[in-house]
Short mmCIF file of C-alpha atoms and ligand atoms in Angstrom, two decimals:
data_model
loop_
_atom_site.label_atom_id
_atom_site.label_comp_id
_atom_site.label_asym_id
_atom_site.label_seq_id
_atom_site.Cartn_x
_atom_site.Cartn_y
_atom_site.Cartn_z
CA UNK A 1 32.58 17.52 -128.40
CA UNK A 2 31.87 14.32 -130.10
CA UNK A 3 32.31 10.93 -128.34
CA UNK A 4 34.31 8.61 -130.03
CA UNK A 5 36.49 5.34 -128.88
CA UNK A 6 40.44 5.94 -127.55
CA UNK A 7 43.28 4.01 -127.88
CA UNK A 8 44.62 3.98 -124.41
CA UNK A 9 46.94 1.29 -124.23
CA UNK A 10 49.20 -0.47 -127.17
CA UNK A 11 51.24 -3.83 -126.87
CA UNK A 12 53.01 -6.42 -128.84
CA UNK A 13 54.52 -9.86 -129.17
CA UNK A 14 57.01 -11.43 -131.36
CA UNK A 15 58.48 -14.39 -131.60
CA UNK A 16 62.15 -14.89 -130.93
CA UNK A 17 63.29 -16.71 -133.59
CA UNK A 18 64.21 -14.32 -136.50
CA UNK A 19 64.63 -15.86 -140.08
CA UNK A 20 66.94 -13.56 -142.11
CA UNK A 21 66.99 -13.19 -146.37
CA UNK A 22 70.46 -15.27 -146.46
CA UNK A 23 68.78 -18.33 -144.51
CA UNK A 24 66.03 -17.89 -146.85
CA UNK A 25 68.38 -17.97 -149.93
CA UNK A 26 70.16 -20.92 -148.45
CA UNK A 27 67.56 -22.78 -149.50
CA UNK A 28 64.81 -20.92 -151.69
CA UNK A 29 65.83 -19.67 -155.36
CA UNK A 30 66.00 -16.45 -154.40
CA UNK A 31 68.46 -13.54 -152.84
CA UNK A 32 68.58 -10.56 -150.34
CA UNK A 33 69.16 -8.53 -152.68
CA UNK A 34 66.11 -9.51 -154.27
CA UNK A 35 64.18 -9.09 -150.86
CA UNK A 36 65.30 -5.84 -150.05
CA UNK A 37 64.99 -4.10 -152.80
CA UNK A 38 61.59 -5.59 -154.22
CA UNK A 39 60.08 -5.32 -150.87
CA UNK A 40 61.51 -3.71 -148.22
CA UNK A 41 62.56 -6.51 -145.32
CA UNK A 42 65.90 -8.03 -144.21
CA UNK A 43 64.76 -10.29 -141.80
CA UNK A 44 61.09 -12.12 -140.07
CA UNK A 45 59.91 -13.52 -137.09
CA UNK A 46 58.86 -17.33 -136.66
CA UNK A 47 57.34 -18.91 -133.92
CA UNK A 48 58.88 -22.28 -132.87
CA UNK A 49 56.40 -25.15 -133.33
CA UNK A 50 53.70 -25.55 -130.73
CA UNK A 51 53.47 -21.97 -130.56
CA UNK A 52 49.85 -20.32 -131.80
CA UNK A 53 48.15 -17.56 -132.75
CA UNK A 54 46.44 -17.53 -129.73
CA UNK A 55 49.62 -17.51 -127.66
CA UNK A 56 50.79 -14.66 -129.07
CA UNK A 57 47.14 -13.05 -129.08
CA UNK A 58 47.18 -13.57 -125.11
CA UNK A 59 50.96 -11.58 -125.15
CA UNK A 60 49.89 -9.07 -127.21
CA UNK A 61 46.63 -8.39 -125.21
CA UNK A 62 48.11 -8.59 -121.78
CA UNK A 63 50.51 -6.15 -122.75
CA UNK A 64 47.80 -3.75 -124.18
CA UNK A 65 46.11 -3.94 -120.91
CA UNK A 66 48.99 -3.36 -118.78
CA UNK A 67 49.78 -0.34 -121.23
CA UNK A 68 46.43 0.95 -120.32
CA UNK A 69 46.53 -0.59 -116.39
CA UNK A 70 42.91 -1.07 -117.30
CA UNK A 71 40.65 -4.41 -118.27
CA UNK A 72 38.74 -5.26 -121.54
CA UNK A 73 35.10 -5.95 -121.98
CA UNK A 74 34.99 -7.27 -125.42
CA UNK A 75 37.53 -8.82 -127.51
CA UNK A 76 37.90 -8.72 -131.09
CA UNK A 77 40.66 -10.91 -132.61
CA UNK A 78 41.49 -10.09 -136.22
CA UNK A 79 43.68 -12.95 -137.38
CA UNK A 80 43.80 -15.06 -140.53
CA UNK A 81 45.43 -18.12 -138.61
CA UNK A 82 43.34 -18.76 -136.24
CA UNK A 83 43.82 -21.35 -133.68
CA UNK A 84 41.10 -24.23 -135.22
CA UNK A 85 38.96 -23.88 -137.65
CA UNK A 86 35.83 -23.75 -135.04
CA UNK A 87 35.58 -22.46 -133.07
CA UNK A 88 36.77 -18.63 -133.24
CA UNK A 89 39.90 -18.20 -131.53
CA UNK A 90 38.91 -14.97 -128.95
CA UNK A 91 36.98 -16.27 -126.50
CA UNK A 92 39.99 -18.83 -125.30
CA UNK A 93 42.24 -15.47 -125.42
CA UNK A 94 39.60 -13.26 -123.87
CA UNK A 95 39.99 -16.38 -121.13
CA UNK A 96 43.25 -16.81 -121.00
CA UNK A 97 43.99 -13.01 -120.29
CA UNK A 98 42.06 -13.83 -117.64
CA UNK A 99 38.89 -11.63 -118.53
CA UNK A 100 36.38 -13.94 -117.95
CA UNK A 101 32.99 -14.51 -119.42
CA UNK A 102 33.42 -11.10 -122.26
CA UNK A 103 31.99 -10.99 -125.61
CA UNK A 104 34.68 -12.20 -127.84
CA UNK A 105 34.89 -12.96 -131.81
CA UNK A 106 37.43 -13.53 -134.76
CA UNK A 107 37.47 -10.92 -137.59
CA UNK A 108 38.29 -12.66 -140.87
CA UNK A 109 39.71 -9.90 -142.83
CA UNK A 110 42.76 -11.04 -143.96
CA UNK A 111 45.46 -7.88 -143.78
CA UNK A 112 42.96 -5.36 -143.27
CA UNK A 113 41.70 -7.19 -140.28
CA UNK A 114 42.93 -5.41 -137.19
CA UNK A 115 41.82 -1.78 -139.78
CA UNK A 116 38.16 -3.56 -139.58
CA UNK A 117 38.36 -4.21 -136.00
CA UNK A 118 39.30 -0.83 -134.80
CA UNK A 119 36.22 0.32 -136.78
CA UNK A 120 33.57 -2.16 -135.16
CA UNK A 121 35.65 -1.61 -131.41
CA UNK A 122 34.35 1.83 -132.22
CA UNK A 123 31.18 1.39 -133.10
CA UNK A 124 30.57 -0.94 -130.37
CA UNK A 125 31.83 1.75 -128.18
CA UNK A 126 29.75 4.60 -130.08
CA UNK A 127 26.59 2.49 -129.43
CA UNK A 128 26.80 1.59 -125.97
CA UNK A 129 27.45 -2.13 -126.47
CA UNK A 130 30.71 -2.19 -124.88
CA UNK A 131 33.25 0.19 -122.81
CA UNK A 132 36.87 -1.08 -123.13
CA UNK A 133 37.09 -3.29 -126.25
CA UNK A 134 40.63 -5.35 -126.61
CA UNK A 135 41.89 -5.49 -130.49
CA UNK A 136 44.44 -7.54 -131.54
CA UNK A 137 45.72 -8.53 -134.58
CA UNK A 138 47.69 -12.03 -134.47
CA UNK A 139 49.32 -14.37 -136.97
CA UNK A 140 51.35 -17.58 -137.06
CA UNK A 141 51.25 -17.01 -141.06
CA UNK A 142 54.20 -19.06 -141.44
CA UNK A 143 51.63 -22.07 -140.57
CA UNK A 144 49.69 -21.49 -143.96
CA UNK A 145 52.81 -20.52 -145.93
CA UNK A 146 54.50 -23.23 -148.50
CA UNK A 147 58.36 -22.71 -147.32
CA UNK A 148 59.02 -23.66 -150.79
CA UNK A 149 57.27 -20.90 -152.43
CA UNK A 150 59.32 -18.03 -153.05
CA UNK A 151 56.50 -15.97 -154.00
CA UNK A 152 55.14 -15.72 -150.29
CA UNK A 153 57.93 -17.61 -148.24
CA UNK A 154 60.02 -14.69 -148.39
CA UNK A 155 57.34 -11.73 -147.31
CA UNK A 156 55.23 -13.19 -144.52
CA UNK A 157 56.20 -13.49 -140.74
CA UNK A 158 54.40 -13.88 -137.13
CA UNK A 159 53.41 -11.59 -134.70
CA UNK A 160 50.61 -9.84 -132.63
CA UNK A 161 50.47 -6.72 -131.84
CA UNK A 162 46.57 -4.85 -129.52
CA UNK A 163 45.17 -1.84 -128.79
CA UNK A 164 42.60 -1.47 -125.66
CA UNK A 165 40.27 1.66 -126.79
CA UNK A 166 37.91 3.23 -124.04
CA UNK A 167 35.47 5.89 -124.64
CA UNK A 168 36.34 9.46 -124.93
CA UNK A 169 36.21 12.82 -127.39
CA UNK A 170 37.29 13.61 -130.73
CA UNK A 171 39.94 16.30 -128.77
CA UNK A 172 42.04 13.85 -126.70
CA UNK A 173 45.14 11.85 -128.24
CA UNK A 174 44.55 8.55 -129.47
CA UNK A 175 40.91 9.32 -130.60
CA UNK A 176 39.63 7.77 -133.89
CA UNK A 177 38.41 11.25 -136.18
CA UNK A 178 37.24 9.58 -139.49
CA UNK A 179 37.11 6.06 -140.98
CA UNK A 180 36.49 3.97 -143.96
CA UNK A 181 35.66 0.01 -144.74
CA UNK A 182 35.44 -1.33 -148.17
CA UNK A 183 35.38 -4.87 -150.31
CA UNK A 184 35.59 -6.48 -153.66
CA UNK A 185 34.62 -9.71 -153.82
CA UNK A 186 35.64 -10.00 -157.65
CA UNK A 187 39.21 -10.44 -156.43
CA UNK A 188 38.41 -13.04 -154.09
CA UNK A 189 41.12 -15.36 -155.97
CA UNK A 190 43.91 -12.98 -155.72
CA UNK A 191 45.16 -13.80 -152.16
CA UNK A 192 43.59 -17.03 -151.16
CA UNK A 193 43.85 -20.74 -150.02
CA UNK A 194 41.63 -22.22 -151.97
CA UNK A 195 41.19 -25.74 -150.38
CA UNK A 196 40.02 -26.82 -146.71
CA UNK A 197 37.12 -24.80 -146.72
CA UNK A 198 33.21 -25.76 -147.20
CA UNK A 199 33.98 -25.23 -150.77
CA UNK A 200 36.81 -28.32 -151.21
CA UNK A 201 36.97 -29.90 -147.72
CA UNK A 202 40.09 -32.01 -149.36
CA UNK A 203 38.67 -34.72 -146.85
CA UNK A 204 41.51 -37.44 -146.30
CA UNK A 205 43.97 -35.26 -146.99
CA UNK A 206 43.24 -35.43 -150.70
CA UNK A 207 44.05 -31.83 -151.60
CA UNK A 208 47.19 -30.86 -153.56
CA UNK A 209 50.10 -28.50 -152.12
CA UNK A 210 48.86 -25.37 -154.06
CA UNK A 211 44.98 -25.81 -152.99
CA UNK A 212 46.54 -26.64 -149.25
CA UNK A 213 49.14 -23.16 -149.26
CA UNK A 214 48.06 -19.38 -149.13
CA UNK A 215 48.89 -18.30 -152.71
CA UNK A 216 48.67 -14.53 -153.89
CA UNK A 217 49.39 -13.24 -157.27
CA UNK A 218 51.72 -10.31 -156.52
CA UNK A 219 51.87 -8.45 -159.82
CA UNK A 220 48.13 -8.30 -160.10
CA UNK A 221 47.14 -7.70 -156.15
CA UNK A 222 50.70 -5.02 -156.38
CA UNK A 223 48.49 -2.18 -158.30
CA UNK A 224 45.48 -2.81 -156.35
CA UNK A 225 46.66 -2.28 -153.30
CA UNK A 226 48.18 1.40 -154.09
CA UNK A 227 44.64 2.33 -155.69
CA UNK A 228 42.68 1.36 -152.68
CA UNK A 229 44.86 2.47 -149.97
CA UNK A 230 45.13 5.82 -151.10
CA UNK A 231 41.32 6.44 -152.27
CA UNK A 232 40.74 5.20 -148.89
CA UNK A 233 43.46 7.57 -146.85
CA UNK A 234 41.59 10.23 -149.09
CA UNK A 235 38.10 9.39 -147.63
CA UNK A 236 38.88 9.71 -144.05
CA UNK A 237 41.34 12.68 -144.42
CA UNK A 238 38.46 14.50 -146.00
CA UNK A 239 36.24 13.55 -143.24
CA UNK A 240 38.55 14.56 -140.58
CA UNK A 241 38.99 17.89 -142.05
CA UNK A 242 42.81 17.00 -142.72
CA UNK A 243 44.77 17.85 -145.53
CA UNK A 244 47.92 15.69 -146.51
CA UNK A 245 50.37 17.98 -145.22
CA UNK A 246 49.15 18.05 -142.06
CA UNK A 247 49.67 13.92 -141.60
CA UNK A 248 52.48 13.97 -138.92
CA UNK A 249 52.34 10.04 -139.32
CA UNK A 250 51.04 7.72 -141.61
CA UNK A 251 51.55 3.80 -140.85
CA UNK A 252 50.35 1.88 -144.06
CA UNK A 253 49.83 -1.57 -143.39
CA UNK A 254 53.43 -3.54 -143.86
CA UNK A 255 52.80 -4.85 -146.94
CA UNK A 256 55.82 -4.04 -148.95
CA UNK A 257 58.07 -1.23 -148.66
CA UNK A 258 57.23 0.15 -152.43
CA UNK A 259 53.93 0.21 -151.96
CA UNK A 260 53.85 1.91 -148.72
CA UNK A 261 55.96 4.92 -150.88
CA UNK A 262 53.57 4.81 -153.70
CA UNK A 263 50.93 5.43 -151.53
CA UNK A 264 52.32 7.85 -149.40
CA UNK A 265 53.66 9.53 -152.63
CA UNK A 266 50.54 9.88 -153.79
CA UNK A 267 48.81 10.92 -150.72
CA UNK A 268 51.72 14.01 -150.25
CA UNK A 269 52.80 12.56 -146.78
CA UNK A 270 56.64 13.61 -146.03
CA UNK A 271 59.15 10.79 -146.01
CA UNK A 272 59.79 12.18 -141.97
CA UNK A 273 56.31 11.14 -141.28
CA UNK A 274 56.37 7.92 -142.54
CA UNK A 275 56.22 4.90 -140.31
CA UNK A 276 56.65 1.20 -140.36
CA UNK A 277 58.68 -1.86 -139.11
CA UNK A 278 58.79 -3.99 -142.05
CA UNK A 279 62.50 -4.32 -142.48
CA UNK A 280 62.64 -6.13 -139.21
CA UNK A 281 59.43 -8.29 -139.30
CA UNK A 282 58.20 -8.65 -142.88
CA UNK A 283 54.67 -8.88 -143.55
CA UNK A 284 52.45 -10.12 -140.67
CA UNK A 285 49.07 -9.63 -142.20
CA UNK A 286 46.26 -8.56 -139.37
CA UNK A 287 49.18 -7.88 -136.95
CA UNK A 288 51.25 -5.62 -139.03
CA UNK A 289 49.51 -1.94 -138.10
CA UNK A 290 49.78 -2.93 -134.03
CA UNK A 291 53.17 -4.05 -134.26
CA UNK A 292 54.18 -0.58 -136.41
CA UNK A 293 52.10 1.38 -134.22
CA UNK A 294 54.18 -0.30 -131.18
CA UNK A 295 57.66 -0.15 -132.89
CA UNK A 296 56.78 3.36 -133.54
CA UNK A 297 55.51 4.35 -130.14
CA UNK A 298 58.65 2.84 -128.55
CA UNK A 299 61.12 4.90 -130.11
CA UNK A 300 58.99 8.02 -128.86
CA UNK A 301 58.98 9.02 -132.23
CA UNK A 302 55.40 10.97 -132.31
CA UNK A 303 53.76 13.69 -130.29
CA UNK A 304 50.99 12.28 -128.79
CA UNK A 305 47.92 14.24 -130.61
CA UNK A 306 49.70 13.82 -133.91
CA UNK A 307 47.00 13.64 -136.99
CA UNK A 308 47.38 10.03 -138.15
CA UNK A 309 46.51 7.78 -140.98
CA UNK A 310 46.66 3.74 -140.80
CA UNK A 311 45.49 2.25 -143.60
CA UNK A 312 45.57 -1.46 -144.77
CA UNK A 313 44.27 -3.42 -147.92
CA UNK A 314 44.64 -7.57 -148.44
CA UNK A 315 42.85 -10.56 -148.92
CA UNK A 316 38.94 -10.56 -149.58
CA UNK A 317 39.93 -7.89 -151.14
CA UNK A 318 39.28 -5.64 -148.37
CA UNK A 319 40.63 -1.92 -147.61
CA UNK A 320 40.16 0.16 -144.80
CA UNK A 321 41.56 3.48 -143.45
CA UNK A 322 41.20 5.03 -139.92
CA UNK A 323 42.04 9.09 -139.00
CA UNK A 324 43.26 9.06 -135.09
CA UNK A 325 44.97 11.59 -133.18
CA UNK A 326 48.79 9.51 -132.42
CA UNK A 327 47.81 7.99 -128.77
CA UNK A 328 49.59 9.10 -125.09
CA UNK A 329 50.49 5.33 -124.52
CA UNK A 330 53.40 3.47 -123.37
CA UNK A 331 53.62 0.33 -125.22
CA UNK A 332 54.13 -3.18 -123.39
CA UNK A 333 55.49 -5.62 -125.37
CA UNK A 334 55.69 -9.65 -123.82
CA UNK A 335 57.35 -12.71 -125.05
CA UNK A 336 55.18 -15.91 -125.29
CA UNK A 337 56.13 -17.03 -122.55
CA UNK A 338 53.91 -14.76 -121.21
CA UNK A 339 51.08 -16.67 -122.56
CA UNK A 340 52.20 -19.48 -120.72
CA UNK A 341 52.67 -18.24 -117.34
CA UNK A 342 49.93 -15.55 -117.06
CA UNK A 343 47.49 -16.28 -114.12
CA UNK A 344 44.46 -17.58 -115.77
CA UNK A 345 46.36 -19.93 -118.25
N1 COA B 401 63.23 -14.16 -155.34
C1 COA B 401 63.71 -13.97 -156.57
N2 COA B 401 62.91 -13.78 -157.65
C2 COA B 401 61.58 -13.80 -157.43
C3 COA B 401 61.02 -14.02 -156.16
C4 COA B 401 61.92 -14.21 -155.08
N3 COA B 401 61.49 -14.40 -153.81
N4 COA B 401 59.68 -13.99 -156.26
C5 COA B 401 59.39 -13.76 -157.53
N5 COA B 401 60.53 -13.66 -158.26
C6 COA B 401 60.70 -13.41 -159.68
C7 COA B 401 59.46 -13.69 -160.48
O1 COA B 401 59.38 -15.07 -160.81
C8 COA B 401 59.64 -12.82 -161.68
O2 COA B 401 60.48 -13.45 -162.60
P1 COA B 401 60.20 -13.31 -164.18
O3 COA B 401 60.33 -11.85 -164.47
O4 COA B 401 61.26 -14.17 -164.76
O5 COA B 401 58.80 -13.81 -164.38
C9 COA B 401 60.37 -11.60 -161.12
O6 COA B 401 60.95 -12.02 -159.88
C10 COA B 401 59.47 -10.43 -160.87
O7 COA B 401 58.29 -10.90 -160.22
P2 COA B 401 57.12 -9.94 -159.84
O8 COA B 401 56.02 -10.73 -159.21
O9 COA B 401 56.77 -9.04 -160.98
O10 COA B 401 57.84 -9.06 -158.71
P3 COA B 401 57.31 -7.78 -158.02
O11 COA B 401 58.26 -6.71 -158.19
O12 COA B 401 55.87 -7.52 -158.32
O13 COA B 401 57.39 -8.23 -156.47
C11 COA B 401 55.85 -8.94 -154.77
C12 COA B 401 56.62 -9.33 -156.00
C13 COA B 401 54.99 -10.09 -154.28
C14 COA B 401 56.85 -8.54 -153.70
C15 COA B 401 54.97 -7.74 -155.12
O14 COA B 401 54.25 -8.01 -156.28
C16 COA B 401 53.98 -7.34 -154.05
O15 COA B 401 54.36 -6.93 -152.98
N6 COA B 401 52.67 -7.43 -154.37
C17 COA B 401 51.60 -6.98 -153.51
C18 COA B 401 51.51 -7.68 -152.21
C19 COA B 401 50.32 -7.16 -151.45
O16 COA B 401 50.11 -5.98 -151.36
N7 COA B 401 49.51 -8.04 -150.94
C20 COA B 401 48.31 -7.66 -150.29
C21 COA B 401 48.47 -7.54 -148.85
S1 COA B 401 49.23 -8.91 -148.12
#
């Protein structure tokens, strides 16, 4: 049997506050009506201020750990809000888990960051580099959202949500089968903010509101995202040997509700093996596959062993699908207080 990297323990943190579609329309032009039925969610999370991504990072990641009652030995933090600008955001999480001196980086991959970290946890684990890597996907996107911008005020949320993988075969539940990784930089202005970077510092706080925001075009990234997700489910079903119908669960990355269908339509999964929290938390970009996978897992509503398809597309653009076997994991999920009153913090 082949060896391949395990999920082995799942957890998840979300913020207490929750920000329904009629607070929203109390004060955007828009309506839940609208919400719901052009995308899916009634309500988000939103951290109070002072609360980061790494906070919830360290929740998320404790929890995975005590969901696997086992350590990490390399983090990898997908997130698109991280803490500062420099440095990367993991090793202070990796810390203040209380793991010590581990390898630890930020994967900038936008949505289809914690997709992108699964695959390099298991190629670190494949080629001996590491034994128990710790990803988590984490966001505080409502710190790069414009609250006056219907467009994305009404979609994105926070959260975290981590998996702890360990080495084992192909056979076992939770084991990745088949993967797939893929970019276009020609859409690299599609979901974007386009100052603060190297490119326009906006030093002296000269840049406008729209260069300062995340901005995405909707319409244009909308058909983009249903291409790519599905050529990419394709890819690794074929390489697992899977055909649609035998997908027990599929968790698409929480994007919106209608393209989740469209994909799954396409793909032939069965609306019973469909799975996904984005009524209750919106969009949370690198955190939204954890968190479903969590949500999921909670409500014991998968054999563990199930075939499985996650697949995720966003920003860059980047796409990426993973083939697993559903894990045998209890999920842990922690406030953020956690964060705050976990031993090494
Ligand atoms: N409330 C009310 N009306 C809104 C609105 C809101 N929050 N946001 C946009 N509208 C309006 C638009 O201005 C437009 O009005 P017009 O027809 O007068 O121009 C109309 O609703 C339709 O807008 P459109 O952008 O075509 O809506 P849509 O059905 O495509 O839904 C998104 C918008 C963003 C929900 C959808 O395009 C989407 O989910 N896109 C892909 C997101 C994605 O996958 N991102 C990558 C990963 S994060």
């Amino acid at each position: 049997m082949t060896a391949t990297a395990v999920i082995c323990g799942l957890g998840a943190c979300l913020p207490q506050r929750t920000v329904t579609n009629e607070e929203l329309a109390g004060r955007l032009d828009t309506s839940d009506d609208w919400i719901r039925t052009r995308t899916g969610i009634a309500r988000r999370r939103m951290v109070e201020p002072g609360t980061s991504t790494g906070d919830l990072a360290v929740a998320a990641g404790a929890a995975a750990l005590e969901s696997a009652g086992a350590d990490a030995d390399f983090v990898l933090l997908a997130t698109t809000t991280p803490d500062r600008l420099c440095p990367g955001t993991a090793p202070e999480v990796g810390y203040r888990i209380g793991l010590g001196e581990v390898p630890a980086l930020d994967v900038s991959a936008v949505c289809s960051g914690f997709v992108y970290g699964l695959v390099l946890a298991r190629a670190l684990v494949t080629a001996g580099v590491c034994r128990r890597p710790l990803v988590i996907g984490a966001e505080v996107y409502t710190s790069i959202i414009d609250p006056s911008d219907r467009n994305t005020a009404v979609i994105f949320g926070d959260g975290a949500g981590a998996v702890l993988l360990r080495e084992g075969l192909v056979s076992e539940p939770g084991a990745i089968r088949a993967t797939d990784l893929g970019s276009d930089g020609r859409g690299s202005d599609m979901i974007a903010i386009a100052g603060g970077g190297s490119r326009e510092p906006g030093r002296d706080g000269a840049l406008p509101r729209d260069r300062r925001y995340f901005q995405m075009d909707g319409r244009m990234v909308y058909g983009q995202a249903v291409r790519r997700m599905t050529d990419s489910s394709r890819t690794v079903l074929e390489q697992a040997g899977w055909t649609p119908s035998a997908v027990g669960a599929f968790v698409g990355h929480q994007a919106n509700q209608r393209i989740l269908d469209a994909v799954a339509d396409h793909l032939g999964v069965g609306d019973r093996c469909r799975f996904g929290n984005i009524a209750e938390v919106g969009n949370t970009a690198a955190a939204s596959i954890p968190l479903a996978l969590a949500d999921t897992a909670a409500q014991g509503r998968v054999r563990p062993g199930t075939p499985t398809v996650l697949t995720a597309f966003g920003g860059g653009l980047a796409w990426g699908s993973v083939a697993l076997n559903w894990p045998d994991v209890v999920p842990v999920q922690h406030d953020v207080e956690h964060a705050h009153t976990s031993a090494a913090s």
